[in-house]
mmCIF file with all atom_site columns, C-alpha atoms in Angstrom:
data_model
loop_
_atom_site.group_PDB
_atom_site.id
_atom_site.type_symbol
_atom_site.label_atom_id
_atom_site.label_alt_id
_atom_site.label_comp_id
_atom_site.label_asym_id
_atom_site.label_entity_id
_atom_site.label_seq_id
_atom_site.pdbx_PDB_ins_code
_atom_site.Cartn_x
_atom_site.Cartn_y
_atom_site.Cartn_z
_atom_site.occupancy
_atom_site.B_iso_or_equiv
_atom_site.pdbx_formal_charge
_atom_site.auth_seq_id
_atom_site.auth_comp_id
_atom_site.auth_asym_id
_atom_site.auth_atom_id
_atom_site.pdbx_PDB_model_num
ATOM 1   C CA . UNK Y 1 1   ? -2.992  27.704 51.174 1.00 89.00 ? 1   UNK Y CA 1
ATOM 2   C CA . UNK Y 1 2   ? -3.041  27.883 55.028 1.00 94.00 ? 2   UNK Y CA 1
ATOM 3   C CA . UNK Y 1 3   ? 0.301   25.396 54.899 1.00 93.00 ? 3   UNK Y CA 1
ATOM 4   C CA . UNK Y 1 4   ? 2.114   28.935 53.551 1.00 92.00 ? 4   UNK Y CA 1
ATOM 5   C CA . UNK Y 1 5   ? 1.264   30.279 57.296 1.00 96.00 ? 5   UNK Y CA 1
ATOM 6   C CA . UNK Y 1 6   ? 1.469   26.841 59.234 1.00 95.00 ? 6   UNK Y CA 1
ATOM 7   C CA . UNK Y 1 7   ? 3.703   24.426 59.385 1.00 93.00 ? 7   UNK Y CA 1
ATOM 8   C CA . UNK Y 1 8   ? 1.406   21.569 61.394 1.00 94.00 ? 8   UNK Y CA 1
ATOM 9   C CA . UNK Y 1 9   ? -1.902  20.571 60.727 1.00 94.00 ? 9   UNK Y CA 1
ATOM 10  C CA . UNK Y 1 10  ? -3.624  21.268 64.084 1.00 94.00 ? 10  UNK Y CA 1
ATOM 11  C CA . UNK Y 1 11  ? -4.073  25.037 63.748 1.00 93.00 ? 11  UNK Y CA 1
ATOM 12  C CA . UNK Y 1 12  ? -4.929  24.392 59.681 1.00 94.00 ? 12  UNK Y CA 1
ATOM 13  C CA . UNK Y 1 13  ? -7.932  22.155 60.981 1.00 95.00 ? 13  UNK Y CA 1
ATOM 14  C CA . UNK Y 1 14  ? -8.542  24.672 63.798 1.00 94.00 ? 14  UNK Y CA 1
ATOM 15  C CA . UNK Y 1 15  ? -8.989  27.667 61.266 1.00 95.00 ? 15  UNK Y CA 1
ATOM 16  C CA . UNK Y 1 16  ? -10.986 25.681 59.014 1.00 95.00 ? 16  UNK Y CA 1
ATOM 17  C CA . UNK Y 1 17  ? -13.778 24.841 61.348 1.00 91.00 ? 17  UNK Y CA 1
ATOM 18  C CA . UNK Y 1 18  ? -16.674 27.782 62.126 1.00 88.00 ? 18  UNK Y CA 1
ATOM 19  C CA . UNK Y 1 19  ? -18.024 29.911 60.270 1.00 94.00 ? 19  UNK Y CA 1
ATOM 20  C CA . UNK Y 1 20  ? -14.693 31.312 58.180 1.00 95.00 ? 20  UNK Y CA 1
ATOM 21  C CA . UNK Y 1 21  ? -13.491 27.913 57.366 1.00 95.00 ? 21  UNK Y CA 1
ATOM 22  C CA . UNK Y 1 22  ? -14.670 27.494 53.867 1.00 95.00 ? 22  UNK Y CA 1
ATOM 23  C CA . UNK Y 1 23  ? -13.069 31.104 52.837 1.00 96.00 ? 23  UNK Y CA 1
ATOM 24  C CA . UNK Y 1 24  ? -9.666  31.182 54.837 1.00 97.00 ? 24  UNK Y CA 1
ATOM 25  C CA . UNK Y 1 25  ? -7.653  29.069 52.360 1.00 97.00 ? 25  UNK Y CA 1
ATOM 26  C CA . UNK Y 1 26  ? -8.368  31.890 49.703 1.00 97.00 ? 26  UNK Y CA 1
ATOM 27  C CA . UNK Y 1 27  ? -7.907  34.386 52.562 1.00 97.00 ? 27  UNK Y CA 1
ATOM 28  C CA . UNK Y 1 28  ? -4.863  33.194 53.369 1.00 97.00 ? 28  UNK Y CA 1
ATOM 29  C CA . UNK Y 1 29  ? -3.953  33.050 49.671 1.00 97.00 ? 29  UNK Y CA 1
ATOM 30  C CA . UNK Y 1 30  ? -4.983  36.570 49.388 1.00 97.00 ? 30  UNK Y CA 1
ATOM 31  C CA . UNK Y 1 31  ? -2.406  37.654 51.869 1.00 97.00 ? 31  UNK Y CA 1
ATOM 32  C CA . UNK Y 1 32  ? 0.367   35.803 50.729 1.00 97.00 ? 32  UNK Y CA 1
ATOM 33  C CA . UNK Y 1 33  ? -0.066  37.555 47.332 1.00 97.00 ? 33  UNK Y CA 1
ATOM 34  C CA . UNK Y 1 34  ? -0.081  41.128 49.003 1.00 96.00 ? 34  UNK Y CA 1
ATOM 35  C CA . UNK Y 1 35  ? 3.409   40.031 50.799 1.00 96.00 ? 35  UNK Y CA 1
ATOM 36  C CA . UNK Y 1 36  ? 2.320   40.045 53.894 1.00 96.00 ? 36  UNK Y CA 1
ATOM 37  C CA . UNK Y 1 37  ? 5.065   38.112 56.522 1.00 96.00 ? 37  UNK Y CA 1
ATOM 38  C CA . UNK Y 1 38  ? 4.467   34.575 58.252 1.00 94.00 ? 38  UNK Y CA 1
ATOM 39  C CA . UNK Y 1 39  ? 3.622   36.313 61.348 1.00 93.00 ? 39  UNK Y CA 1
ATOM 40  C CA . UNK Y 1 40  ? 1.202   38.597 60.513 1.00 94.00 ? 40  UNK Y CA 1
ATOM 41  C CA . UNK Y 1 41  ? -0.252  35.801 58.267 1.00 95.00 ? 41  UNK Y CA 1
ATOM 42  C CA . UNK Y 1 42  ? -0.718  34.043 61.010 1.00 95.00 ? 42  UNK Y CA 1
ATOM 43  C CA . UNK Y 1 43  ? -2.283  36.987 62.978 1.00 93.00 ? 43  UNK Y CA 1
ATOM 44  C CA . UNK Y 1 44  ? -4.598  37.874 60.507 1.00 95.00 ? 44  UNK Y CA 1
ATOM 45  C CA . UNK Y 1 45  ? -5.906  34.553 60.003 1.00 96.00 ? 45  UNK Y CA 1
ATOM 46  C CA . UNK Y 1 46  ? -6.049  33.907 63.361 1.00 94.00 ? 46  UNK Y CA 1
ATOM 47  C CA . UNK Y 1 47  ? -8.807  36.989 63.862 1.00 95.00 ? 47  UNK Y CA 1
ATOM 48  C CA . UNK Y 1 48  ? -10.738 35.992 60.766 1.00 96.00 ? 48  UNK Y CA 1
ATOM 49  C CA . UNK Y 1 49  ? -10.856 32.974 62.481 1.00 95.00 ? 49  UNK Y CA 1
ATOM 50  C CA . UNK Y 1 50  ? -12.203 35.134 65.782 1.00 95.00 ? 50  UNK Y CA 1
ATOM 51  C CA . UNK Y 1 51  ? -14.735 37.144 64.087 1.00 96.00 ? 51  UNK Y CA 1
ATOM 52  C CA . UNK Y 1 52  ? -16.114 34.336 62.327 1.00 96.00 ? 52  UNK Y CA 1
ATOM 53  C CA . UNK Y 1 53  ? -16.527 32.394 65.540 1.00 95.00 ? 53  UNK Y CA 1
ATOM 54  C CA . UNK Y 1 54  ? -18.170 35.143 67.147 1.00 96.00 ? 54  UNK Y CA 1
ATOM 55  C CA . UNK Y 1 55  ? -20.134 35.870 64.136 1.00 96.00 ? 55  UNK Y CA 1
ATOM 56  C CA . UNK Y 1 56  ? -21.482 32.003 64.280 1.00 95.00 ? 56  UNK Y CA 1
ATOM 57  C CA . UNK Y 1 57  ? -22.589 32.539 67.938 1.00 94.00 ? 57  UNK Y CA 1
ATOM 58  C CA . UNK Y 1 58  ? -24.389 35.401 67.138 1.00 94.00 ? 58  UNK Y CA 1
ATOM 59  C CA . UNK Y 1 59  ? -26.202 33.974 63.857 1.00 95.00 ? 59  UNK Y CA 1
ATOM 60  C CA . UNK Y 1 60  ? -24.578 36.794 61.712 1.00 94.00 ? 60  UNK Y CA 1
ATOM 61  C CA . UNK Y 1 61  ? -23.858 35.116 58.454 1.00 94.00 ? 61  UNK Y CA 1
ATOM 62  C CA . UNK Y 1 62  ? -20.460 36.247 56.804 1.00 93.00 ? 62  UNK Y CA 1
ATOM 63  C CA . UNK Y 1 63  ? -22.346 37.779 53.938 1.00 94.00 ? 63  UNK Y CA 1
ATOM 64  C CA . UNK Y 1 64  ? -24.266 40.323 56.338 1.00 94.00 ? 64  UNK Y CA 1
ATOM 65  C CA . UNK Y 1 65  ? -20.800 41.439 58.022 1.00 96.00 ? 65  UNK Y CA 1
ATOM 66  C CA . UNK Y 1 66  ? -20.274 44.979 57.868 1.00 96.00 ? 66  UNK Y CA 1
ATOM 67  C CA . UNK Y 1 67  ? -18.917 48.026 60.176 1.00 94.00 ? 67  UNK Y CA 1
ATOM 68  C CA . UNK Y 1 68  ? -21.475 47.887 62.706 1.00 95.00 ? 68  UNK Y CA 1
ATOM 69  C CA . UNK Y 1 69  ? -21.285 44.227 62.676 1.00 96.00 ? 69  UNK Y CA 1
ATOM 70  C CA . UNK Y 1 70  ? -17.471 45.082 63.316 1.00 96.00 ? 70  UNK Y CA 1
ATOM 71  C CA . UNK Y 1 71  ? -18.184 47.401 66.283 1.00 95.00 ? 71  UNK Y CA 1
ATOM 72  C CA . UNK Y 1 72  ? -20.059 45.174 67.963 1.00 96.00 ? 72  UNK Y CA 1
ATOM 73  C CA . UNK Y 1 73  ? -17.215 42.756 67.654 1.00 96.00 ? 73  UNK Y CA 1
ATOM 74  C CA . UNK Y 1 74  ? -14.614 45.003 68.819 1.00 94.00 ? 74  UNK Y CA 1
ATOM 75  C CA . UNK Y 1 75  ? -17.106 45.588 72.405 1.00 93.00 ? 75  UNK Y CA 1
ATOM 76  C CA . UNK Y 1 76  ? -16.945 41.967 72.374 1.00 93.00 ? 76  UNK Y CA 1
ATOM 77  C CA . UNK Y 1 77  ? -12.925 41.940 72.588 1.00 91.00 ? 77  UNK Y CA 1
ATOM 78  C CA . UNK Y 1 78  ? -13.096 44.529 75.450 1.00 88.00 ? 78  UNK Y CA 1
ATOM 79  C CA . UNK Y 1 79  ? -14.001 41.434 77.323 1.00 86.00 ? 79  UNK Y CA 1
ATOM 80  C CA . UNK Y 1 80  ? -13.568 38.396 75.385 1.00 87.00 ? 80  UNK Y CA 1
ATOM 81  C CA . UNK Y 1 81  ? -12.970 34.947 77.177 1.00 84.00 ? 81  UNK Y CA 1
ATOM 82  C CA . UNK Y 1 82  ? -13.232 32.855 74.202 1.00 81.00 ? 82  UNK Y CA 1
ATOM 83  C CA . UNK Y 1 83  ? -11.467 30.034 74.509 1.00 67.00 ? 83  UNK Y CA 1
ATOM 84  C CA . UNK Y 1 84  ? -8.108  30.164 72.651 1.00 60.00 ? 84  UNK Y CA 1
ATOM 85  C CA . UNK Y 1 85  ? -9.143  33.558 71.335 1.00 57.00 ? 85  UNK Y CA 1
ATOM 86  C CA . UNK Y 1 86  ? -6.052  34.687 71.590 1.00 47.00 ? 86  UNK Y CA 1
ATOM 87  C CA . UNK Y 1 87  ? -3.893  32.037 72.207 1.00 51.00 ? 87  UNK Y CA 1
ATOM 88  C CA . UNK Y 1 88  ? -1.800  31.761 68.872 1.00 47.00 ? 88  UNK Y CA 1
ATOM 89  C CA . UNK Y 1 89  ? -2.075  35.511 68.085 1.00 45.00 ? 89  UNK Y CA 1
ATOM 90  C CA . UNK Y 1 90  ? 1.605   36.193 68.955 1.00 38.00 ? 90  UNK Y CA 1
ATOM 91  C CA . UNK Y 1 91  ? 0.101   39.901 70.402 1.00 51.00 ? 91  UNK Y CA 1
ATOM 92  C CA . UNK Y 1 92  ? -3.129  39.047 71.595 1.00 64.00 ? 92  UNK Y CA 1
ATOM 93  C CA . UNK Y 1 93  ? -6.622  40.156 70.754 1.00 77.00 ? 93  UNK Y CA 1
ATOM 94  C CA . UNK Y 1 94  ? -5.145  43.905 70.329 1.00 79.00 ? 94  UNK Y CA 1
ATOM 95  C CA . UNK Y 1 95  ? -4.530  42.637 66.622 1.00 85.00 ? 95  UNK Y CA 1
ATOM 96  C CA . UNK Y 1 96  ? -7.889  41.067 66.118 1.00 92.00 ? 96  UNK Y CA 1
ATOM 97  C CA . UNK Y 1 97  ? -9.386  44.649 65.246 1.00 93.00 ? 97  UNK Y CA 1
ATOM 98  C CA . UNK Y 1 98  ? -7.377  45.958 62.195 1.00 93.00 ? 98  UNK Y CA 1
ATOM 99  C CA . UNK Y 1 99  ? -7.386  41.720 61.426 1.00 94.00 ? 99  UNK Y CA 1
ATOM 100 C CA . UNK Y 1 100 ? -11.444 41.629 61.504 1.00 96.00 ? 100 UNK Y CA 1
ATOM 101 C CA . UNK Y 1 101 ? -11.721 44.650 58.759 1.00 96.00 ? 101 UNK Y CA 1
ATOM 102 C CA . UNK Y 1 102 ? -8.955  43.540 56.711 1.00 97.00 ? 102 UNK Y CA 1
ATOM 103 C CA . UNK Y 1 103 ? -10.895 40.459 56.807 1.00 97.00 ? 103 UNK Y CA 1
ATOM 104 C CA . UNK Y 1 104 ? -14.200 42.567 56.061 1.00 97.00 ? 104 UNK Y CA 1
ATOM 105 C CA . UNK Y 1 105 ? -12.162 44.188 53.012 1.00 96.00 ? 105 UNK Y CA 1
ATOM 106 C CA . UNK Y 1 106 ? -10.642 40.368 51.657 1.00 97.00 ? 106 UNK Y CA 1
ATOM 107 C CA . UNK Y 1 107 ? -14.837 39.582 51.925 1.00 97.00 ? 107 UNK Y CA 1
ATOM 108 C CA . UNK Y 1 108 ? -16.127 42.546 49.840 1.00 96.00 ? 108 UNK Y CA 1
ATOM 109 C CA . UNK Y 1 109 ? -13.177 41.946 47.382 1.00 96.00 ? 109 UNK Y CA 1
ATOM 110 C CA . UNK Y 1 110 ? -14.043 38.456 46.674 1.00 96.00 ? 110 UNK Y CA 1
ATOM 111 C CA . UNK Y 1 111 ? -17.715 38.957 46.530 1.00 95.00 ? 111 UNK Y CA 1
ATOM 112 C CA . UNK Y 1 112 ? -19.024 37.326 49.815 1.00 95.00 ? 112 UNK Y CA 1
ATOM 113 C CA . UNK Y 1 113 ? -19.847 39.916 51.762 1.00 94.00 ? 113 UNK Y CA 1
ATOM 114 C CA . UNK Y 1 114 ? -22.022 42.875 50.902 1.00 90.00 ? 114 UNK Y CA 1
ATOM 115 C CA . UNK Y 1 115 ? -20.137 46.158 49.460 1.00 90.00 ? 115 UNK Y CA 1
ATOM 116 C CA . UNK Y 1 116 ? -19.749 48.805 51.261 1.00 83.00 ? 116 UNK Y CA 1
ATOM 117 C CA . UNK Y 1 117 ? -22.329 51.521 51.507 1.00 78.00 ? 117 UNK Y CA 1
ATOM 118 C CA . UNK Y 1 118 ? -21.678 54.148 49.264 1.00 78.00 ? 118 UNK Y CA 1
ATOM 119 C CA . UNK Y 1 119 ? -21.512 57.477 51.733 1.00 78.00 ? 119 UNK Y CA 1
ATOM 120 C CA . UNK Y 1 120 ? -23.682 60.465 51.275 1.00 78.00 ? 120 UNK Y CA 1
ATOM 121 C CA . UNK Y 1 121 ? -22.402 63.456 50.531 1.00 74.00 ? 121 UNK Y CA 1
ATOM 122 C CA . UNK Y 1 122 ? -22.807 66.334 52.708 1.00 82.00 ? 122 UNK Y CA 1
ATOM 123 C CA . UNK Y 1 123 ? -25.866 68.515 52.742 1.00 82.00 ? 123 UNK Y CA 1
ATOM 124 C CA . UNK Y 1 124 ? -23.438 71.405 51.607 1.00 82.00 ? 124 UNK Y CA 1
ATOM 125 C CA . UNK Y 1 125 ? -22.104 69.542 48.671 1.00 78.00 ? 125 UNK Y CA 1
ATOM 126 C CA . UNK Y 1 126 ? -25.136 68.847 47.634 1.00 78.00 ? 126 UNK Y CA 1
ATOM 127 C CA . UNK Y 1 127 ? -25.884 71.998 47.288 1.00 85.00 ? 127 UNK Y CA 1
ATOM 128 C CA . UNK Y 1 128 ? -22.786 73.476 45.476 1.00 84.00 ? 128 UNK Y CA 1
ATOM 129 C CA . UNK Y 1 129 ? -23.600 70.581 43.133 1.00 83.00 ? 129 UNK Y CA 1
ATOM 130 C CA . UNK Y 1 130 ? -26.841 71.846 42.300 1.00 84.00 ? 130 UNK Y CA 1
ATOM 131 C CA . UNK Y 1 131 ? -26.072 75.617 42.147 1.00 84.00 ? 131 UNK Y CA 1
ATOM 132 C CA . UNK Y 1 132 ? -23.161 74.272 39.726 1.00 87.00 ? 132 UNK Y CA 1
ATOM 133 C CA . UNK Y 1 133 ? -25.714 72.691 37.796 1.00 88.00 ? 133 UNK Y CA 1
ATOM 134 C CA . UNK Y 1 134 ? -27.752 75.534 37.638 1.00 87.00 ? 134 UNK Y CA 1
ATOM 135 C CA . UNK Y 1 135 ? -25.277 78.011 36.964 1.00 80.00 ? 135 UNK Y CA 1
#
């Protein structure tokens, strides 16, 4: 599916090594369903690509990415030097952000990564909640 963002097999082999490489096809699949351009195909994949990389140096497993996972990526591209981190992203590493947690979102669709932790409601709702119970 990556040939719908790339016309030459170099940067298809390139985003198919690391730690991403056995989900970007579908990935990229994903994305072409939800319309999104050849550009920012190629930008997205390109920071799924980025995240999984620095994922793999950090022995985070895709399965375990979450937001703080994210955030510490996102310190990591206030000074990233990774080679040819940004060298095909058309904009830079200012798009591998928003890429990395659409990525995170394509992960939890497709059941790799874990779901997203339900939040807890406030101490105040909780509250209401029980007085409304016990009305």
């Amino acid at each position: 599916m990556l040939d719908l963002y790339f016309r030459y097999p170099h940067p298809i082999r390139f985003l198919r090594r690391g730690l991403a490489g056995p989900c970007i096809d579908g990935y990229a699949k994903a994305l072409h369903d939800e319309g999104y351009s050849y550009i920012d195909g190629q930008r997205l994949l390109h920071a799924a690509h980025h995240v999984g990389e620095w994922a793999a140096r950090r022995g985070v497993l895709l399965q375990a990415l979450d937001e703080h996972a994210l955030a510490r990526f996102d310190e990591h591209l206030r000074k990233c030097c990774c080679k040819r981190a940004s060298r095909r992203s058309h904009r830079g590493l200012s798009q591998h952000r928003p890429g990395a947690r659409r990525f995170l979102r394509y992960l939890r669709a497709a059941g790799i990564a874990h779901p997203a932790p339900r939040p807890t409601p406030a101490p105040l709702v909780l509250e209401h909640a029980a007085w409304l119970r016990d009305r």
